[in-house]
Amino acid sequence: MQNNKLSNIIRKKKPIKPIASKSCEFKMLTEQIDTEQQCMSDTYEFEIDDLQQRKLFQIQLTLGDVKKLIKAKKETLNQIWRQITTLKSNILKLQNDISYFEIKVYSSLRQVKQM
């Protein structure tokens, strides 16, 4: 009996139709985001009152400039990391060479003692 009621309720439900205003809101939101992104790349001027004297500061760093700076810093860090890795491998090679020469010196000393 309960299954029949549920199936009747499910059958009676109409499919949800998209509301036109929602798509308009979405379009307005995307346009707003586009204009905000465009504004981010513009130059801004702010007036700052500094102890009875007004100074005009102009912010010229755009979002694109910031992205370029971040990319350059990442590349610099990558170069530093590669140098560190190279130094580590060189240190390991030197340690191996030192061990090899120590073994040679000890074996030479043994030969000299045996003579």
Short mmCIF file of N, CA and C in Angstrom, two decimals:
data_model
loop_
_atom_site.label_atom_id
_atom_site.label_comp_id
_atom_site.label_asym_id
_atom_site.label_seq_id
_atom_site.Cartn_x
_atom_site.Cartn_y
_atom_site.Cartn_z
N MET A 1 0.82 -1.18 0.00
CA MET A 1 0.00 0.00 0.00
C MET A 1 0.87 1.25 0.00
N GLN A 2 1.92 1.22 0.81
CA GLN A 2 2.80 2.37 0.90
C GLN A 2 3.58 2.55 -0.40
N ASN A 3 3.98 1.45 -1.03
CA ASN A 3 4.69 1.52 -2.31
C ASN A 3 3.83 2.17 -3.38
N ASN A 4 2.54 1.86 -3.38
CA ASN A 4 1.63 2.46 -4.36
C ASN A 4 1.54 3.96 -4.17
N LYS A 5 1.47 4.41 -2.93
CA LYS A 5 1.40 5.85 -2.66
C LYS A 5 2.67 6.54 -3.15
N LEU A 6 3.82 5.93 -2.87
CA LEU A 6 5.08 6.51 -3.31
C LEU A 6 5.16 6.57 -4.83
N SER A 7 4.78 5.48 -5.49
CA SER A 7 4.85 5.47 -6.95
C SER A 7 3.89 6.48 -7.54
N ASN A 8 2.71 6.67 -6.92
CA ASN A 8 1.76 7.68 -7.41
C ASN A 8 2.33 9.08 -7.24
N ILE A 9 2.98 9.31 -6.11
CA ILE A 9 3.58 10.63 -5.88
C ILE A 9 4.68 10.88 -6.89
N ILE A 10 5.50 9.86 -7.15
CA ILE A 10 6.60 10.01 -8.11
C ILE A 10 6.06 10.27 -9.50
N ARG A 11 5.00 9.56 -9.88
CA ARG A 11 4.42 9.74 -11.22
C ARG A 11 3.80 11.12 -11.38
N LYS A 12 3.21 11.64 -10.32
CA LYS A 12 2.52 12.92 -10.39
C LYS A 12 3.48 14.10 -10.46
N LYS A 13 4.71 13.91 -10.02
CA LYS A 13 5.68 15.01 -10.03
C LYS A 13 6.01 15.40 -11.46
N LYS A 14 6.03 16.68 -11.70
CA LYS A 14 6.37 17.18 -13.02
C LYS A 14 7.87 17.44 -13.08
N PRO A 15 8.47 17.29 -14.25
CA PRO A 15 9.90 17.58 -14.35
C PRO A 15 10.17 19.06 -14.08
N ILE A 16 11.31 19.30 -13.49
CA ILE A 16 11.69 20.67 -13.15
C ILE A 16 12.16 21.38 -14.41
N LYS A 17 11.57 22.52 -14.67
CA LYS A 17 11.96 23.31 -15.84
C LYS A 17 12.93 24.40 -15.40
N PRO A 18 13.93 24.67 -16.22
CA PRO A 18 14.85 25.76 -15.86
C PRO A 18 14.13 27.10 -15.88
N ILE A 19 14.43 27.90 -14.92
CA ILE A 19 13.80 29.21 -14.83
C ILE A 19 14.62 30.20 -15.64
N ALA A 20 13.94 31.00 -16.44
CA ALA A 20 14.63 31.95 -17.32
C ALA A 20 15.43 32.97 -16.53
N SER A 21 14.90 33.37 -15.40
CA SER A 21 15.60 34.39 -14.62
C SER A 21 16.93 33.87 -14.10
N LYS A 22 17.01 32.56 -13.84
CA LYS A 22 18.27 31.98 -13.36
C LYS A 22 19.35 32.13 -14.42
N SER A 23 18.99 31.85 -15.69
CA SER A 23 20.00 31.98 -16.74
C SER A 23 20.40 33.44 -16.92
N CYS A 24 19.42 34.34 -16.75
CA CYS A 24 19.75 35.77 -16.84
C CYS A 24 20.69 36.18 -15.70
N GLU A 25 20.41 35.64 -14.49
CA GLU A 25 21.28 35.94 -13.36
C GLU A 25 22.69 35.42 -13.61
N PHE A 26 22.76 34.22 -14.18
CA PHE A 26 24.07 33.64 -14.48
C PHE A 26 24.81 34.50 -15.50
N LYS A 27 24.08 34.95 -16.52
CA LYS A 27 24.70 35.79 -17.54
C LYS A 27 25.19 37.10 -16.92
N MET A 28 24.38 37.67 -16.04
CA MET A 28 24.78 38.92 -15.38
C MET A 28 26.00 38.69 -14.50
N LEU A 29 26.03 37.54 -13.81
CA LEU A 29 27.18 37.24 -12.97
C LEU A 29 28.44 37.10 -13.79
N THR A 30 28.35 36.39 -14.92
CA THR A 30 29.55 36.23 -15.75
C THR A 30 30.00 37.56 -16.31
N GLU A 31 29.05 38.41 -16.69
CA GLU A 31 29.43 39.74 -17.18
C GLU A 31 30.09 40.55 -16.07
N GLN A 32 29.56 40.43 -14.84
CA GLN A 32 30.14 41.15 -13.71
C GLN A 32 31.56 40.66 -13.44
N ILE A 33 31.76 39.35 -13.52
CA ILE A 33 33.11 38.80 -13.31
C ILE A 33 34.05 39.30 -14.39
N ASP A 34 33.57 39.32 -15.65
CA ASP A 34 34.40 39.82 -16.74
C ASP A 34 34.81 41.27 -16.52
N THR A 35 33.84 42.10 -16.09
CA THR A 35 34.19 43.51 -15.88
C THR A 35 35.12 43.67 -14.69
N GLU A 36 34.94 42.84 -13.65
CA GLU A 36 35.85 42.91 -12.51
C GLU A 36 37.26 42.52 -12.91
N GLN A 37 37.38 41.49 -13.75
CA GLN A 37 38.71 41.09 -14.21
C GLN A 37 39.33 42.18 -15.07
N GLN A 38 38.51 42.83 -15.88
CA GLN A 38 39.02 43.91 -16.71
C GLN A 38 39.48 45.07 -15.83
N CYS A 39 38.73 45.35 -14.78
CA CYS A 39 39.11 46.43 -13.87
C CYS A 39 40.40 46.11 -13.14
N MET A 40 40.63 44.82 -12.87
CA MET A 40 41.85 44.44 -12.17
C MET A 40 43.09 44.79 -12.98
N SER A 41 42.94 44.80 -14.32
CA SER A 41 44.10 45.08 -15.14
C SER A 41 44.26 46.58 -15.41
N ASP A 42 43.29 47.37 -14.97
CA ASP A 42 43.40 48.82 -15.15
C ASP A 42 44.32 49.41 -14.09
N THR A 43 44.66 50.67 -14.28
CA THR A 43 45.49 51.38 -13.32
C THR A 43 44.57 52.14 -12.37
N TYR A 44 44.88 52.08 -11.09
CA TYR A 44 44.04 52.75 -10.10
C TYR A 44 44.80 53.91 -9.47
N GLU A 45 44.05 54.93 -9.13
CA GLU A 45 44.63 56.06 -8.42
C GLU A 45 43.88 56.22 -7.11
N PHE A 46 44.62 56.40 -6.04
CA PHE A 46 44.01 56.60 -4.73
C PHE A 46 44.56 57.89 -4.14
N GLU A 47 43.68 58.66 -3.54
CA GLU A 47 44.13 59.84 -2.82
C GLU A 47 44.25 59.45 -1.35
N ILE A 48 45.39 59.72 -0.76
CA ILE A 48 45.62 59.36 0.63
C ILE A 48 45.94 60.63 1.40
N ASP A 49 45.19 60.86 2.46
CA ASP A 49 45.42 62.02 3.30
C ASP A 49 46.49 61.66 4.32
N ASP A 50 47.62 62.34 4.26
CA ASP A 50 48.74 62.01 5.15
C ASP A 50 49.13 63.25 5.92
N LEU A 51 48.58 63.39 7.13
CA LEU A 51 48.90 64.51 8.03
C LEU A 51 48.87 65.85 7.30
N GLN A 52 47.66 66.28 6.92
CA GLN A 52 47.37 67.56 6.28
C GLN A 52 48.00 67.71 4.91
N GLN A 53 48.48 66.67 4.37
CA GLN A 53 49.08 66.78 3.04
C GLN A 53 48.55 65.63 2.20
N ARG A 54 48.01 65.96 1.05
CA ARG A 54 47.48 64.90 0.20
C ARG A 54 48.52 64.46 -0.81
N LYS A 55 48.60 63.15 -0.91
CA LYS A 55 49.53 62.60 -1.89
C LYS A 55 48.74 61.69 -2.82
N LEU A 56 49.15 61.68 -4.02
CA LEU A 56 48.48 60.85 -5.01
C LEU A 56 49.38 59.67 -5.35
N PHE A 57 48.88 58.49 -5.11
CA PHE A 57 49.64 57.28 -5.41
C PHE A 57 48.96 56.56 -6.56
N GLN A 58 49.74 56.07 -7.45
CA GLN A 58 49.20 55.35 -8.59
C GLN A 58 49.70 53.92 -8.55
N ILE A 59 48.77 53.00 -8.52
CA ILE A 59 49.15 51.58 -8.50
C ILE A 59 49.26 51.12 -9.95
N GLN A 60 50.46 50.78 -10.35
CA GLN A 60 50.68 50.40 -11.73
C GLN A 60 50.91 48.91 -11.90
N LEU A 61 50.97 48.21 -10.77
CA LEU A 61 51.13 46.77 -10.89
C LEU A 61 49.79 46.16 -11.25
N THR A 62 49.72 45.61 -12.39
CA THR A 62 48.47 44.97 -12.80
C THR A 62 48.54 43.49 -12.45
N LEU A 63 47.43 42.85 -12.61
CA LEU A 63 47.37 41.43 -12.30
C LEU A 63 48.32 40.64 -13.20
N GLY A 64 48.42 41.06 -14.45
CA GLY A 64 49.35 40.40 -15.37
C GLY A 64 50.79 40.52 -14.92
N ASP A 65 51.16 41.71 -14.43
CA ASP A 65 52.52 41.91 -13.93
C ASP A 65 52.80 41.01 -12.74
N VAL A 66 51.81 40.89 -11.85
CA VAL A 66 51.97 40.05 -10.67
C VAL A 66 52.17 38.59 -11.09
N LYS A 67 51.38 38.15 -12.07
CA LYS A 67 51.52 36.77 -12.56
C LYS A 67 52.91 36.56 -13.15
N LYS A 68 53.41 37.55 -13.90
CA LYS A 68 54.75 37.43 -14.48
C LYS A 68 55.82 37.35 -13.39
N LEU A 69 55.65 38.16 -12.34
CA LEU A 69 56.61 38.13 -11.23
C LEU A 69 56.59 36.77 -10.53
N ILE A 70 55.40 36.24 -10.31
CA ILE A 70 55.29 34.93 -9.66
C ILE A 70 55.94 33.86 -10.51
N LYS A 71 55.70 33.93 -11.83
CA LYS A 71 56.30 32.94 -12.74
C LYS A 71 57.83 33.04 -12.71
N ALA A 72 58.34 34.27 -12.70
CA ALA A 72 59.80 34.47 -12.65
C ALA A 72 60.37 33.94 -11.34
N LYS A 73 59.68 34.17 -10.23
CA LYS A 73 60.16 33.67 -8.94
C LYS A 73 60.15 32.15 -8.91
N LYS A 74 59.11 31.54 -9.50
CA LYS A 74 59.06 30.08 -9.55
C LYS A 74 60.23 29.54 -10.36
N GLU A 75 60.53 30.19 -11.48
CA GLU A 75 61.65 29.74 -12.31
C GLU A 75 62.96 29.89 -11.55
N THR A 76 63.11 30.99 -10.83
CA THR A 76 64.32 31.19 -10.02
C THR A 76 64.44 30.09 -8.97
N LEU A 77 63.34 29.78 -8.30
CA LEU A 77 63.36 28.71 -7.30
C LEU A 77 63.71 27.36 -7.94
N ASN A 78 63.18 27.12 -9.13
CA ASN A 78 63.51 25.87 -9.83
C ASN A 78 65.00 25.80 -10.16
N GLN A 79 65.57 26.92 -10.59
CA GLN A 79 67.00 26.96 -10.89
C GLN A 79 67.82 26.70 -9.63
N ILE A 80 67.41 27.32 -8.52
CA ILE A 80 68.12 27.11 -7.25
C ILE A 80 68.03 25.64 -6.85
N TRP A 81 66.85 25.05 -7.01
CA TRP A 81 66.68 23.64 -6.65
C TRP A 81 67.58 22.74 -7.50
N ARG A 82 67.67 23.05 -8.80
CA ARG A 82 68.55 22.26 -9.67
C ARG A 82 70.00 22.39 -9.23
N GLN A 83 70.41 23.60 -8.83
CA GLN A 83 71.78 23.81 -8.35
C GLN A 83 72.03 23.03 -7.07
N ILE A 84 71.05 23.03 -6.17
CA ILE A 84 71.19 22.27 -4.92
C ILE A 84 71.33 20.78 -5.22
N THR A 85 70.52 20.29 -6.14
CA THR A 85 70.59 18.88 -6.51
C THR A 85 71.95 18.54 -7.10
N THR A 86 72.46 19.42 -7.96
CA THR A 86 73.78 19.20 -8.55
C THR A 86 74.85 19.20 -7.47
N LEU A 87 74.76 20.14 -6.53
CA LEU A 87 75.74 20.18 -5.44
C LEU A 87 75.68 18.91 -4.59
N LYS A 88 74.49 18.42 -4.33
CA LYS A 88 74.36 17.18 -3.56
C LYS A 88 75.05 16.02 -4.26
N SER A 89 74.81 15.91 -5.56
CA SER A 89 75.43 14.80 -6.30
C SER A 89 76.95 14.97 -6.34
N ASN A 90 77.43 16.21 -6.47
CA ASN A 90 78.88 16.44 -6.46
C ASN A 90 79.49 16.08 -5.11
N ILE A 91 78.79 16.42 -4.03
CA ILE A 91 79.27 16.07 -2.69
C ILE A 91 79.34 14.56 -2.54
N LEU A 92 78.33 13.85 -3.01
CA LEU A 92 78.34 12.38 -2.93
C LEU A 92 79.50 11.80 -3.73
N LYS A 93 79.76 12.37 -4.91
CA LYS A 93 80.89 11.89 -5.71
C LYS A 93 82.21 12.12 -4.97
N LEU A 94 82.34 13.30 -4.36
CA LEU A 94 83.56 13.60 -3.60
C LEU A 94 83.73 12.65 -2.42
N GLN A 95 82.64 12.36 -1.73
CA GLN A 95 82.71 11.41 -0.62
C GLN A 95 83.15 10.03 -1.10
N ASN A 96 82.64 9.62 -2.24
CA ASN A 96 83.05 8.32 -2.81
C ASN A 96 84.53 8.34 -3.18
N ASP A 97 84.96 9.45 -3.79
CA ASP A 97 86.38 9.57 -4.16
C ASP A 97 87.27 9.53 -2.93
N ILE A 98 86.86 10.24 -1.87
CA ILE A 98 87.64 10.25 -0.63
C ILE A 98 87.73 8.84 -0.05
N SER A 99 86.61 8.15 -0.04
CA SER A 99 86.61 6.77 0.47
C SER A 99 87.54 5.89 -0.36
N TYR A 100 87.51 6.05 -1.66
CA TYR A 100 88.37 5.26 -2.55
C TYR A 100 89.84 5.54 -2.24
N PHE A 101 90.19 6.84 -2.09
CA PHE A 101 91.59 7.18 -1.80
C PHE A 101 92.01 6.72 -0.41
N GLU A 102 91.11 6.76 0.55
CA GLU A 102 91.42 6.24 1.89
C GLU A 102 91.75 4.76 1.82
N ILE A 103 90.97 4.03 1.07
CA ILE A 103 91.22 2.59 0.92
C ILE A 103 92.58 2.36 0.26
N LYS A 104 92.88 3.16 -0.77
CA LYS A 104 94.18 3.02 -1.45
C LYS A 104 95.33 3.33 -0.49
N VAL A 105 95.19 4.40 0.30
CA VAL A 105 96.24 4.78 1.24
C VAL A 105 96.44 3.68 2.27
N TYR A 106 95.37 3.15 2.84
CA TYR A 106 95.49 2.08 3.84
C TYR A 106 96.12 0.82 3.24
N SER A 107 95.73 0.50 2.03
CA SER A 107 96.33 -0.69 1.40
C SER A 107 97.82 -0.46 1.11
N SER A 108 98.16 0.77 0.71
CA SER A 108 99.58 1.09 0.48
C SER A 108 100.36 1.03 1.79
N LEU A 109 99.78 1.53 2.86
CA LEU A 109 100.43 1.46 4.18
C LEU A 109 100.65 0.01 4.61
N ARG A 110 99.71 -0.85 4.37
CA ARG A 110 99.86 -2.27 4.72
C ARG A 110 101.02 -2.90 3.94
N GLN A 111 101.06 -2.53 2.66
CA GLN A 111 102.15 -3.08 1.83
C GLN A 111 103.50 -2.61 2.34
N VAL A 112 103.58 -1.34 2.74
CA VAL A 112 104.83 -0.80 3.25
C VAL A 112 105.19 -1.49 4.57
N LYS A 113 104.25 -1.74 5.44
CA LYS A 113 104.50 -2.40 6.72
C LYS A 113 104.97 -3.84 6.51
N GLN A 114 104.45 -4.47 5.50
CA GLN A 114 104.83 -5.86 5.23
C GLN A 114 106.25 -5.96 4.70
N MET A 115 106.75 -4.92 4.13
CA MET A 115 108.11 -4.95 3.59
C MET A 115 109.08 -4.86 4.66
#
